[in-house]
Amino acid sequence: MSDLVRQQYEHLPYPHRDPAIELESGLELGVLDTLAAIDHTVFGGRWDRRKPCRILVAGGGTGDALVALAQQCADAKIPAEVVYLDLSEASRRIAEARAAVRGLRNVHFVTGSLLDLGRLDLGRFDFINCSGVLHHLDDPPAGMAALAAALAEGGGMAVMLYGALGRTGVYPVQDMLRHLVPPDLPPHERLAVAKRLIAQLPPSNWLRRNTGMVDYKLDDASLYDELLHSCDRAYSVREVHQLAETAGLRVAALMPPALYDPLSYVKGDVVAARAAALSPMERAQFAENWIGALKKHSFFLVAADNPVAPPSPDQDRAVPCWSVPPPLPPAGQGAVIQMMQQGLPLGVQLTPEATLIARAIDGRADLAALRRATKLPPPVFRDQFTAMFRQLNAMGALYLRLPRG
Ligand SMILES: C[S@@+](CC[C@H](N)C(=O)[O-])C[C@H]1O[C@@H](n2cnc3c(N)ncnc32)[C@H](O)[C@@H]1O
C-alpha cells in the first residue's frame, strides 16, 4: 500500500504549493505551528531558546510546517535544525524550493519513510510535527510508535489526524471510486471519472450534504487526496487518545481547546452540568459529537509520564505571546477578536481594560511589566488579564512563556 501512497504524492504533491509565490503568499501558521503554542503546551512555557534544538517534520509534504517552523526559529534566532522527512521526491523538491526562496539555512532534507526512523539514524528530536500523515499508513500505531521512539526526553509532538464525523460522506464516495477506478489505474483516468461522478451526486448523497467537506473542489491534488486515496481512515477523539496511548504518549491539548469544550456550546442547564462533570477526554468526545463538523483533530502529545503543564496566568514572570497578533481598536474601546477554526466561528468580546492589556502584549513584557505599563490597579489587572487569557488561550490566540534566568 505504501508504494501506492508514494506514487500518489510523486504525481500530485499535496497540498499544491507554488514556490514562485512563496514570499507574496506569506507565512501560514496553523494551530500546531506557532512557537508560542508549542512552548506553552509542550514545554510548559520553559523552552530554553538559547539551547540547540532539533525538530522533525515527518511526512513534510510540500513544506508548510517545515517553512513555518524553520522561519520562526530563524526569526527568533533559535539554534534549531529542522529535518524534513517524506516518501515523495516531488514533494521534497517543492519544500526545498520554498525553503530556498526564504533563504532558510536551518533545514535538512531526507527522503524516506517515518517507519524507518530507527534505521535512518537521524537522532532524537525535541519536537516532531506529523500532520495529515499517520491516517495514510497501513498501520498507524506503528507510525506513532516510530515517532515516539525518535522523541528526545521531555520533547513533544504535534499531530493532525482526520476527524471521523466531519468527514461524513467521504468514505462511501472513496468506496465507489475504488471500485470504478482501482488505485493502479493512471491518475488522470481516475481523476476524470471522479469528476464525472461528483458532478452527478444526488442531493441525498452524504458528501453532497456535507457542506463542510469542500476541499476536493480546490484542485486535482486535493480531489485525489480526499476522494481517491488508496489508504485513508479517520478518528474519533476517543480513538485519538487510544492511538497516543499505544505509543506511551498522552494528549497534552486538542487544538484549539475551545472547539473541544462542550461548555462553549451548551450553557446553563442540566446538559451543561452533566457535560462539565465528564472526564476531559469524554468532554472532548462530547464536543465532537455535538458539533459534528470537525474534519480533523489537531493535537499536541507528550510522553505519558511527562508531568508538564501549561504556565498559569497568575505568575508575574509569565510573558503573554500572541500566536498571531490580532488587529486591535484604539485605546478606550473594547476589542472583538474573531477567527474561524475548521469553518466554525470562535470569538470573544474584550472589555476596554482587557483591550488595553492586549494592546501592550508584545511577546517580551511579562505580566508585572504589563501591569505597570497599563497602570491598572493590581486586582483589576489580574481579573481582566485572567478572564481574557482563558478565552483567548482556548481559541488558540494567546499563550504564556516563562523566561529563563
Ligand atoms: C496529506 S500529505 C500532508 C503533508 C504535510 N504534512 C502537510 O500537512 O501539508 C501526506 C504526506 O505524507 C507523506 N507520507 C505518507 N506516508 C509516509 C511515510 N510512511 N513516511 C514519510 N512520509 C509519508 C506523503 O508523501 C505526503 O507528502
GROMACS .gro file of C-alpha atoms and ligand atoms in nm:
model
  432
    1MET     CA    1   0.000   0.000   0.000
    2SER     CA    2   0.277   0.248   0.085
    3ASP     CA    3   0.403   0.221  -0.275
    4LEU     CA    4   0.066   0.345  -0.399
    5VAL     CA    5   0.078   0.624  -0.140
    6ARG     CA    6   0.427   0.725  -0.252
    7GLN     CA    7   0.321   0.717  -0.620
    8GLN     CA    8   0.024   0.941  -0.543
    9TYR     CA    9   0.238   1.208  -0.382
   10GLU     CA   10   0.504   1.178  -0.654
   11HIS     CA   11   0.237   1.251  -0.908
   12LEU     CA   12   0.031   1.502  -0.709
   13PRO     CA   13   0.230   1.658  -0.423
   14TYR     CA   14  -0.010   1.776  -0.156
   15PRO     CA   15  -0.107   2.040  -0.073
   16HIS     CA   16  -0.049   2.219  -0.403
   17ARG     CA   17   0.210   2.494  -0.342
   18ASP     CA   18   0.396   2.721  -0.582
   19PRO     CA   19   0.745   2.828  -0.465
   20ALA     CA   20   0.728   3.121  -0.713
   21ILE     CA   21   0.469   3.294  -0.492
   22GLU     CA   22   0.619   3.181  -0.160
   23LEU     CA   23   0.710   3.528  -0.038
   24GLU     CA   24   0.397   3.707  -0.152
   25SER     CA   25   0.166   3.442  -0.003
   26GLY     CA   26   0.316   3.497   0.346
   27LEU     CA   27   0.373   3.254   0.632
   28GLU     CA   28   0.075   3.025   0.700
   29LEU     CA   29   0.064   2.939   1.071
   30GLY     CA   30  -0.181   2.668   1.175
   31VAL     CA   31  -0.288   2.592   1.533
   32LEU     CA   32   0.001   2.347   1.574
   33ASP     CA   33   0.268   2.561   1.413
   34THR     CA   34   0.337   2.868   1.627
   35LEU     CA   35   0.636   2.863   1.859
   36ALA     CA   36   0.410   3.027   2.119
   37ALA     CA   37   0.167   2.732   2.115
   38ILE     CA   38   0.446   2.473   2.114
   39ASP     CA   39   0.635   2.634   2.403
   40HIS     CA   40   0.319   2.677   2.614
   41THR     CA   41   0.173   2.331   2.555
   42VAL     CA   42   0.469   2.100   2.505
   43PHE     CA   43   0.734   2.267   2.721
   44GLY     CA   44   0.515   2.431   2.988
   45GLY     CA   45   0.646   2.772   2.874
   46ARG     CA   46   1.002   2.676   2.973
   47TRP     CA   47   1.160   2.620   2.630
   48ASP     CA   48   1.519   2.740   2.658
   49ARG     CA   49   1.554   2.913   2.322
   50ARG     CA   50   1.930   2.958   2.358
   51LYS     CA   51   1.992   2.582   2.352
   52PRO     CA   52   2.030   2.390   2.023
   53CYS     CA   53   1.704   2.227   1.935
   54ARG     CA   54   1.610   1.955   1.686
   55ILE     CA   55   1.277   1.949   1.508
   56LEU     CA   56   1.143   1.676   1.275
   57VAL     CA   57   0.869   1.735   1.022
   58ALA     CA   58   0.760   1.380   0.942
   59GLY     CA   59   0.568   1.350   0.615
   60GLY     CA   60   0.656   1.713   0.543
   61GLY     CA   61   0.476   1.719   0.206
   62THR     CA   62   0.517   2.043   0.015
   63GLY     CA   63   0.669   2.212   0.317
   64ASP     CA   64   0.402   2.405   0.509
   65ALA     CA   65   0.514   2.305   0.860
   66LEU     CA   66   0.881   2.295   0.761
   67VAL     CA   67   0.872   2.652   0.636
   68ALA     CA   68   0.659   2.773   0.929
   69LEU     CA   69   0.885   2.621   1.194
   70ALA     CA   70   1.220   2.696   1.027
   71GLN     CA   71   1.123   3.057   0.952
   72GLN     CA   72   1.003   3.126   1.307
   73CYS     CA   73   1.318   2.969   1.456
   74ALA     CA   74   1.537   3.175   1.222
   75ASP     CA   75   1.347   3.496   1.308
   76ALA     CA   76   1.375   3.423   1.683
   77LYS     CA   77   1.744   3.327   1.644
   78ILE     CA   78   1.678   2.985   1.796
   79PRO     CA   79   1.968   2.750   1.710
   80ALA     CA   80   1.738   2.489   1.560
   81GLU     CA   81   1.787   2.221   1.298
   82VAL     CA   82   1.461   2.140   1.120
   83VAL     CA   83   1.467   1.800   0.948
   84TYR     CA   84   1.216   1.725   0.672
   85LEU     CA   85   1.128   1.361   0.602
   86ASP     CA   86   0.892   1.240   0.330
   87LEU     CA   87   0.848   0.945   0.094
   88SER     CA   88   0.791   1.170  -0.205
   89GLU     CA   89   1.081   1.324  -0.400
   90ALA     CA   90   0.844   1.554  -0.589
   91SER     CA   91   0.705   1.694  -0.263
   92ARG     CA   92   1.056   1.735  -0.129
   93ARG     CA   93   1.161   1.939  -0.434
   94ILE     CA   94   0.876   2.184  -0.370
   95ALA     CA   95   0.958   2.208   0.002
   96GLU     CA   96   1.327   2.263  -0.082
   97ALA     CA   97   1.244   2.536  -0.331
   98ARG     CA   98   1.022   2.713  -0.076
   99ALA     CA   99   1.295   2.699   0.189
  100ALA     CA  100   1.549   2.827  -0.065
  101VAL     CA  101   1.329   3.124  -0.165
  102ARG     CA  102   1.319   3.219   0.203
  103GLY     CA  103   1.693   3.175   0.243
  104LEU     CA  104   1.640   2.924   0.526
  105ARG     CA  105   1.967   2.759   0.625
  106ASN     CA  106   1.842   2.569   0.931
  107VAL     CA  107   1.675   2.293   0.726
  108HIS     CA  108   1.784   1.944   0.627
  109PHE     CA  109   1.601   1.720   0.381
  110VAL     CA  110   1.568   1.342   0.390
  111THR     CA  111   1.368   1.116   0.157
  112GLY     CA  112   1.234   0.808   0.331
  113SER     CA  113   0.959   0.661   0.546
  114LEU     CA  114   0.890   0.764   0.902
  115LEU     CA  115   0.851   0.392   0.969
  116ASP     CA  116   1.225   0.364   0.907
  117LEU     CA  117   1.324   0.637   1.154
  118GLY     CA  118   1.514   0.383   1.362
  119ARG     CA  119   1.725   0.279   1.064
  120LEU     CA  120   1.768   0.628   0.915
  121ASP     CA  121   1.981   0.724   1.213
  122LEU     CA  122   1.858   1.084   1.229
  123GLY     CA  123   1.895   1.106   1.608
  124ARG     CA  124   1.635   1.227   1.859
  125PHE     CA  125   1.409   1.530   1.828
  126ASP     CA  126   1.279   1.783   2.081
  127PHE     CA  127   0.972   1.844   1.872
  128ILE     CA  128   0.806   1.642   1.595
  129ASN     CA  129   0.537   1.768   1.360
  130CYS     CA  130   0.337   1.499   1.179
  131SER     CA  131   0.029   1.647   1.017
  132GLY     CA  132  -0.206   1.454   0.795
  133VAL     CA  133   0.023   1.153   0.758
  134LEU     CA  134  -0.047   0.875   1.010
  135HIS     CA  135  -0.403   0.818   0.883
  136HIS     CA  136  -0.246   0.722   0.546
  137LEU     CA  137  -0.038   0.439   0.690
  138ASP     CA  138  -0.145   0.073   0.682
  139ASP     CA  139  -0.051   0.057   1.047
  140PRO     CA  140  -0.092   0.397   1.216
  141PRO     CA  141   0.010   0.264   1.563
  142ALA     CA  142   0.343   0.152   1.411
  143GLY     CA  143   0.392   0.505   1.275
  144MET     CA  144   0.306   0.662   1.609
  145ALA     CA  145   0.546   0.425   1.784
  146ALA     CA  146   0.828   0.511   1.538
  147LEU     CA  147   0.775   0.882   1.606
  148ALA     CA  148   0.756   0.830   1.983
  149ALA     CA  149   1.086   0.640   1.973
  150ALA     CA  150   1.252   0.937   1.798
  151LEU     CA  151   1.141   1.183   2.065
  152ALA     CA  152   1.406   1.327   2.297
  153GLU     CA  153   1.342   1.324   2.673
  154GLY     CA  154   1.094   1.599   2.761
  155GLY     CA  155   1.002   1.654   2.396
  156GLY     CA  156   0.662   1.658   2.231
  157MET     CA  157   0.472   1.622   1.909
  158ALA     CA  158   0.208   1.799   1.704
  159VAL     CA  159  -0.017   1.561   1.512
  160MET     CA  160  -0.315   1.606   1.286
  161LEU     CA  161  -0.547   1.315   1.210
  162TYR     CA  162  -0.870   1.316   1.015
  163GLY     CA  163  -1.189   1.351   1.221
  164ALA     CA  164  -1.447   1.079   1.164
  165LEU     CA  165  -1.775   1.268   1.193
  166GLY     CA  166  -1.668   1.576   0.998
  167ARG     CA  167  -1.567   1.355   0.704
  168THR     CA  168  -1.916   1.207   0.677
  169GLY     CA  169  -1.978   1.119   0.313
  170VAL     CA  170  -1.612   1.086   0.213
  171TYR     CA  171  -1.575   0.713   0.261
  172PRO     CA  172  -1.878   0.595   0.059
  173VAL     CA  173  -1.751   0.806  -0.234
  174GLN     CA  174  -1.398   0.666  -0.188
  175ASP     CA  175  -1.552   0.319  -0.191
  176MET     CA  176  -1.743   0.380  -0.515
  177LEU     CA  177  -1.434   0.523  -0.682
  178ARG     CA  178  -1.208   0.243  -0.563
  179HIS     CA  179  -1.436   0.001  -0.747
  180LEU     CA  180  -1.492   0.214  -1.057
  181VAL     CA  181  -1.127   0.317  -1.098
  182PRO     CA  182  -0.895   0.096  -0.891
  183PRO     CA  183  -0.584   0.263  -0.748
  184ASP     CA  184  -0.349   0.103  -1.001
  185LEU     CA  185  -0.507   0.292  -1.295
  186PRO     CA  186  -0.331   0.609  -1.418
  187PRO     CA  187  -0.413   0.914  -1.202
  188HIS     CA  188  -0.555   1.118  -1.492
  189GLU     CA  189  -0.807   0.842  -1.567
  190ARG     CA  190  -0.910   0.815  -1.203
  191LEU     CA  191  -0.945   1.192  -1.173
  192ALA     CA  192  -1.159   1.216  -1.487
  193VAL     CA  193  -1.401   0.951  -1.359
  194ALA     CA  194  -1.409   1.107  -1.010
  195LYS     CA  195  -1.503   1.446  -1.156
  196ARG     CA  196  -1.787   1.292  -1.357
  197LEU     CA  197  -1.913   1.101  -1.053
  198ILE     CA  198  -1.906   1.405  -0.824
  199ALA     CA  199  -2.092   1.616  -1.078
  200GLN     CA  200  -2.380   1.365  -1.069
  201LEU     CA  201  -2.412   1.304  -0.696
  202PRO     CA  202  -2.778   1.332  -0.592
  203PRO     CA  203  -2.892   1.579  -0.321
  204SER     CA  204  -2.937   1.283  -0.083
  205ASN     CA  205  -2.569   1.182  -0.102
  206TRP     CA  206  -2.388   1.240   0.227
  207LEU     CA  207  -2.082   1.400   0.067
  208ARG     CA  208  -2.303   1.646  -0.118
  209ARG     CA  209  -2.494   1.712   0.204
  210ASN     CA  210  -2.173   1.767   0.400
  211THR     CA  211  -2.124   2.136   0.325
  212GLY     CA  212  -1.806   2.148   0.536
  213MET     CA  213  -1.629   1.897   0.313
  214VAL     CA  214  -1.537   2.103   0.009
  215ASP     CA  215  -1.158   2.087  -0.029
  216TYR     CA  216  -1.187   1.830  -0.309
  217LYS     CA  217  -1.324   2.112  -0.524
  218LEU     CA  218  -0.997   2.311  -0.496
  219ASP     CA  219  -0.762   2.134  -0.738
  220ASP     CA  220  -0.661   1.788  -0.864
  221ALA     CA  221  -0.420   1.726  -0.574
  222SER     CA  222  -0.699   1.794  -0.322
  223LEU     CA  223  -0.952   1.584  -0.512
  224TYR     CA  224  -0.711   1.291  -0.529
  225ASP     CA  225  -0.613   1.328  -0.163
  226GLU     CA  226  -0.970   1.343  -0.039
  227LEU     CA  227  -1.160   1.103  -0.262
  228LEU     CA  228  -0.909   0.880  -0.444
  229HIS     CA  229  -0.661   0.798  -0.170
  230SER     CA  230  -0.555   0.434  -0.155
  231CYS     CA  231  -0.514   0.435   0.224
  232ASP     CA  232  -0.714   0.663   0.447
  233ARG     CA  233  -0.902   0.638   0.775
  234ALA     CA  234  -1.048   0.882   1.026
  235TYR     CA  235  -1.055   0.904   1.406
  236SER     CA  236  -1.290   0.998   1.686
  237VAL     CA  237  -1.146   1.187   1.984
  238ARG     CA  238  -1.156   0.864   2.184
  239GLU     CA  239  -0.955   0.686   1.913
  240VAL     CA  240  -0.701   0.971   1.908
  241HIS     CA  241  -0.641   0.910   2.279
  242GLN     CA  242  -0.616   0.535   2.223
  243LEU     CA  243  -0.360   0.578   1.943
  244ALA     CA  244  -0.149   0.806   2.164
  245GLU     CA  245  -0.166   0.555   2.449
  246THR     CA  246  -0.044   0.268   2.228
  247ALA     CA  247   0.283   0.461   2.187
  248GLY     CA  248   0.323   0.560   2.555
  249LEU     CA  249   0.206   0.917   2.489
  250ARG     CA  250  -0.071   1.138   2.624
  251VAL     CA  251  -0.273   1.417   2.466
  252ALA     CA  252  -0.147   1.745   2.615
  253ALA     CA  253  -0.408   1.953   2.427
  254LEU     CA  254  -0.661   1.923   2.147
  255MET     CA  255  -0.642   2.239   1.943
  256PRO     CA  256  -0.789   2.488   1.972
  257PRO     CA  257  -0.925   2.384   2.313
  258ALA     CA  258  -1.248   2.586   2.275
  259LEU     CA  259  -1.363   2.356   1.994
  260TYR     CA  260  -1.338   2.059   2.231
  261ASP     CA  261  -1.512   2.219   2.530
  262PRO     CA  262  -1.884   2.136   2.547
  263LEU     CA  263  -1.932   2.435   2.776
  264SER     CA  264  -1.856   2.656   2.474
  265TYR     CA  265  -2.184   2.527   2.328
  266VAL     CA  266  -2.427   2.405   2.591
  267LYS     CA  267  -2.496   2.657   2.861
  268GLY     CA  268  -2.679   2.686   3.189
  269ASP     CA  269  -2.894   2.374   3.203
  270VAL     CA  270  -2.885   2.013   3.308
  271VAL     CA  271  -2.699   1.912   2.992
  272ALA     CA  272  -2.417   2.159   3.066
  273ALA     CA  273  -2.395   2.048   3.428
  274ARG     CA  274  -2.363   1.684   3.327
  275ALA     CA  275  -2.115   1.763   3.048
  276ALA     CA  276  -1.899   1.958   3.295
  277ALA     CA  277  -1.876   1.651   3.517
  278LEU     CA  278  -1.730   1.430   3.240
  279SER     CA  279  -1.358   1.347   3.220
  280PRO     CA  280  -1.158   1.582   2.991
  281MET     CA  281  -1.142   1.314   2.721
  282GLU     CA  282  -1.516   1.241   2.736
  283ARG     CA  283  -1.590   1.615   2.731
  284ALA     CA  284  -1.388   1.643   2.410
  285GLN     CA  285  -1.566   1.339   2.264
  286PHE     CA  286  -1.898   1.502   2.359
  287ALA     CA  287  -1.791   1.820   2.178
  288GLU     CA  288  -1.700   1.622   1.865
  289ASN     CA  289  -2.039   1.450   1.870
  290TRP     CA  290  -2.216   1.779   1.938
  291ILE     CA  291  -2.052   1.981   1.661
  292GLY     CA  292  -2.046   1.702   1.406
  293ALA     CA  293  -1.828   1.906   1.170
  294LEU     CA  294  -1.470   1.851   1.295
  295LYS     CA  295  -1.292   1.728   0.981
  296LYS     CA  296  -0.962   1.693   1.162
  297HIS     CA  297  -0.817   1.663   1.507
  298SER     CA  298  -0.504   1.870   1.572
  299PHE     CA  299  -0.332   1.793   1.900
  300PHE     CA  300  -0.011   1.805   2.098
  301LEU     CA  301   0.135   1.491   2.255
  302VAL     CA  302   0.394   1.437   2.525
  303ALA     CA  303   0.523   1.120   2.695
  304ALA     CA  304   0.258   0.967   2.922
  305ASP     CA  305   0.487   1.012   3.223
  306ASN     CA  306   0.584   1.373   3.135
  307PRO     CA  307   0.411   1.587   3.402
  308VAL     CA  308   0.443   1.911   3.202
  309ALA     CA  309   0.155   2.156   3.249
  310PRO     CA  310   0.091   2.490   3.079
  311PRO     CA  311   0.201   2.803   3.270
  312SER     CA  312  -0.072   2.968   3.471
  313PRO     CA  313  -0.177   3.331   3.424
  314ASP     CA  314  -0.115   3.418   3.790
  315GLN     CA  315   0.266   3.412   3.758
  316ASP     CA  316   0.414   3.763   3.745
  317ARG     CA  317   0.708   3.642   3.534
  318ALA     CA  318   0.488   3.485   3.267
  319VAL     CA  319   0.515   3.655   2.929
  320PRO     CA  320   0.199   3.655   2.716
  321CYS     CA  321   0.262   3.583   2.346
  322TRP     CA  322   0.018   3.604   2.057
  323SER     CA  323   0.008   3.318   1.810
  324VAL     CA  324  -0.057   3.591   1.552
  325PRO     CA  325  -0.117   3.946   1.685
  326PRO     CA  326  -0.483   4.037   1.621
  327PRO     CA  327  -0.595   4.378   1.496
  328LEU     CA  328  -0.697   4.586   1.800
  329PRO     CA  329  -0.902   4.907   1.823
  330PRO     CA  330  -0.764   5.235   1.966
  331ALA     CA  331  -0.734   5.276   2.346
  332GLY     CA  332  -1.065   5.317   2.528
  333GLN     CA  333  -1.259   5.079   2.308
  334GLY     CA  334  -1.332   4.710   2.366
  335ALA     CA  335  -1.200   4.472   2.101
  336VAL     CA  336  -1.388   4.193   1.931
  337ILE     CA  337  -1.148   3.913   1.838
  338GLN     CA  338  -1.286   3.661   1.595
  339MET     CA  339  -1.144   3.372   1.400
  340MET     CA  340  -1.257   3.074   1.201
  341GLN     CA  341  -1.137   2.729   1.301
  342GLN     CA  342  -1.242   2.439   1.082
  343GLY     CA  343  -1.513   2.655   0.935
  344LEU     CA  344  -1.654   2.732   1.279
  345PRO     CA  345  -1.656   3.086   1.418
  346LEU     CA  346  -1.481   3.150   1.750
  347GLY     CA  347  -1.494   3.492   1.907
  348VAL     CA  348  -1.457   3.698   2.219
  349GLN     CA  349  -1.566   4.048   2.318
  350LEU     CA  350  -1.299   4.215   2.536
  351THR     CA  351  -1.361   4.491   2.787
  352PRO     CA  352  -1.179   4.823   2.732
  353GLU     CA  353  -0.942   4.731   3.021
  354ALA     CA  354  -0.862   4.391   2.871
  355THR     CA  355  -0.813   4.559   2.533
  356LEU     CA  356  -0.564   4.798   2.696
  357ILE     CA  357  -0.367   4.498   2.822
  358ALA     CA  358  -0.397   4.322   2.485
  359ARG     CA  359  -0.253   4.629   2.311
  360ALA     CA  360   0.054   4.619   2.538
  361ILE     CA  361   0.129   4.249   2.476
  362ASP     CA  362   0.442   4.228   2.262
  363GLY     CA  363   0.582   3.881   2.343
  364ARG     CA  364   0.858   4.033   2.561
  365ALA     CA  365   0.690   4.212   2.853
  366ASP     CA  366   0.595   3.992   3.148
  367LEU     CA  367   0.275   4.035   3.346
  368ALA     CA  368   0.442   4.259   3.606
  369ALA     CA  369   0.569   4.489   3.328
  370LEU     CA  370   0.230   4.491   3.157
  371ARG     CA  371   0.062   4.585   3.486
  372ARG     CA  372   0.297   4.880   3.522
  373ALA     CA  373   0.256   4.984   3.158
  374THR     CA  374  -0.124   4.978   3.169
  375LYS     CA  375  -0.139   5.148   3.514
  376LEU     CA  376  -0.439   4.931   3.606
  377PRO     CA  377  -0.487   4.862   3.980
  378PRO     CA  378  -0.336   4.515   4.054
  379PRO     CA  379  -0.669   4.337   4.130
  380VAL     CA  380  -0.829   4.484   3.818
  381PHE     CA  381  -0.529   4.387   3.606
  382ARG     CA  382  -0.530   4.032   3.745
  383ASP     CA  383  -0.902   3.976   3.693
  384GLN     CA  384  -0.908   4.132   3.348
  385PHE     CA  385  -0.599   3.952   3.227
  386THR     CA  386  -0.705   3.614   3.366
  387ALA     CA  387  -1.051   3.631   3.211
  388MET     CA  388  -0.909   3.747   2.875
  389PHE     CA  389  -0.632   3.488   2.882
  390ARG     CA  390  -0.871   3.198   2.949
  391GLN     CA  391  -1.086   3.290   2.648
  392LEU     CA  392  -0.806   3.375   2.405
  393ASN     CA  393  -0.596   3.075   2.504
  394ALA     CA  394  -0.894   2.847   2.442
  395MET     CA  395  -0.923   2.998   2.093
  396GLY     CA  396  -0.553   2.929   2.026
  397ALA     CA  397  -0.474   3.301   2.011
  398LEU     CA  398  -0.274   3.375   2.328
  399TYR     CA  399  -0.011   3.175   2.515
  400LEU     CA  400   0.235   3.217   2.804
  401ARG     CA  401   0.606   3.153   2.836
  402LEU     CA  402   0.833   3.165   3.136
  403PRO     CA  403   1.171   3.318   3.051
  404ARG     CA  404   1.486   3.156   3.190
  405GLY     CA  405   1.719   3.319   3.440
  406LIG     C1  406  -0.155   1.467   0.309
  406LIG     S1  407   0.016   1.495   0.287
  406LIG     C2  408   0.049   1.605   0.423
  406LIG     C3  409   0.172   1.689   0.403
  406LIG     C4  410   0.207   1.784   0.516
  406LIG     N1  411   0.231   1.716   0.640
  406LIG     C5  412   0.100   1.889   0.535
  406LIG     O1  413   0.028   1.884   0.635
  406LIG     O2  414   0.087   1.978   0.449
  406LIG     C6  415   0.087   1.344   0.342
  406LIG     C7  416   0.237   1.337   0.319
  406LIG     O3  417   0.287   1.228   0.395
  406LIG     C8  418   0.383   1.161   0.318
  406LIG     N2  419   0.392   1.023   0.367
  406LIG     C9  420   0.299   0.926   0.362
  406LIG     N3  421   0.342   0.814   0.423
  406LIG    C10  422   0.467   0.842   0.468
  406LIG    C11  423   0.565   0.769   0.539
  406LIG     N4  424   0.544   0.642   0.575
  406LIG     N5  425   0.681   0.830   0.570
  406LIG    C12  426   0.705   0.959   0.534
  406LIG     N6  427   0.616   1.032   0.464
  406LIG    C13  428   0.499   0.976   0.433
  406LIG    C14  429   0.332   1.172   0.176
  406LIG     O4  430   0.433   1.151   0.080
  406LIG    C15  431   0.275   1.314   0.175
  406LIG     O5  432   0.371   1.408   0.134
   0.00000   0.00000   0.00000
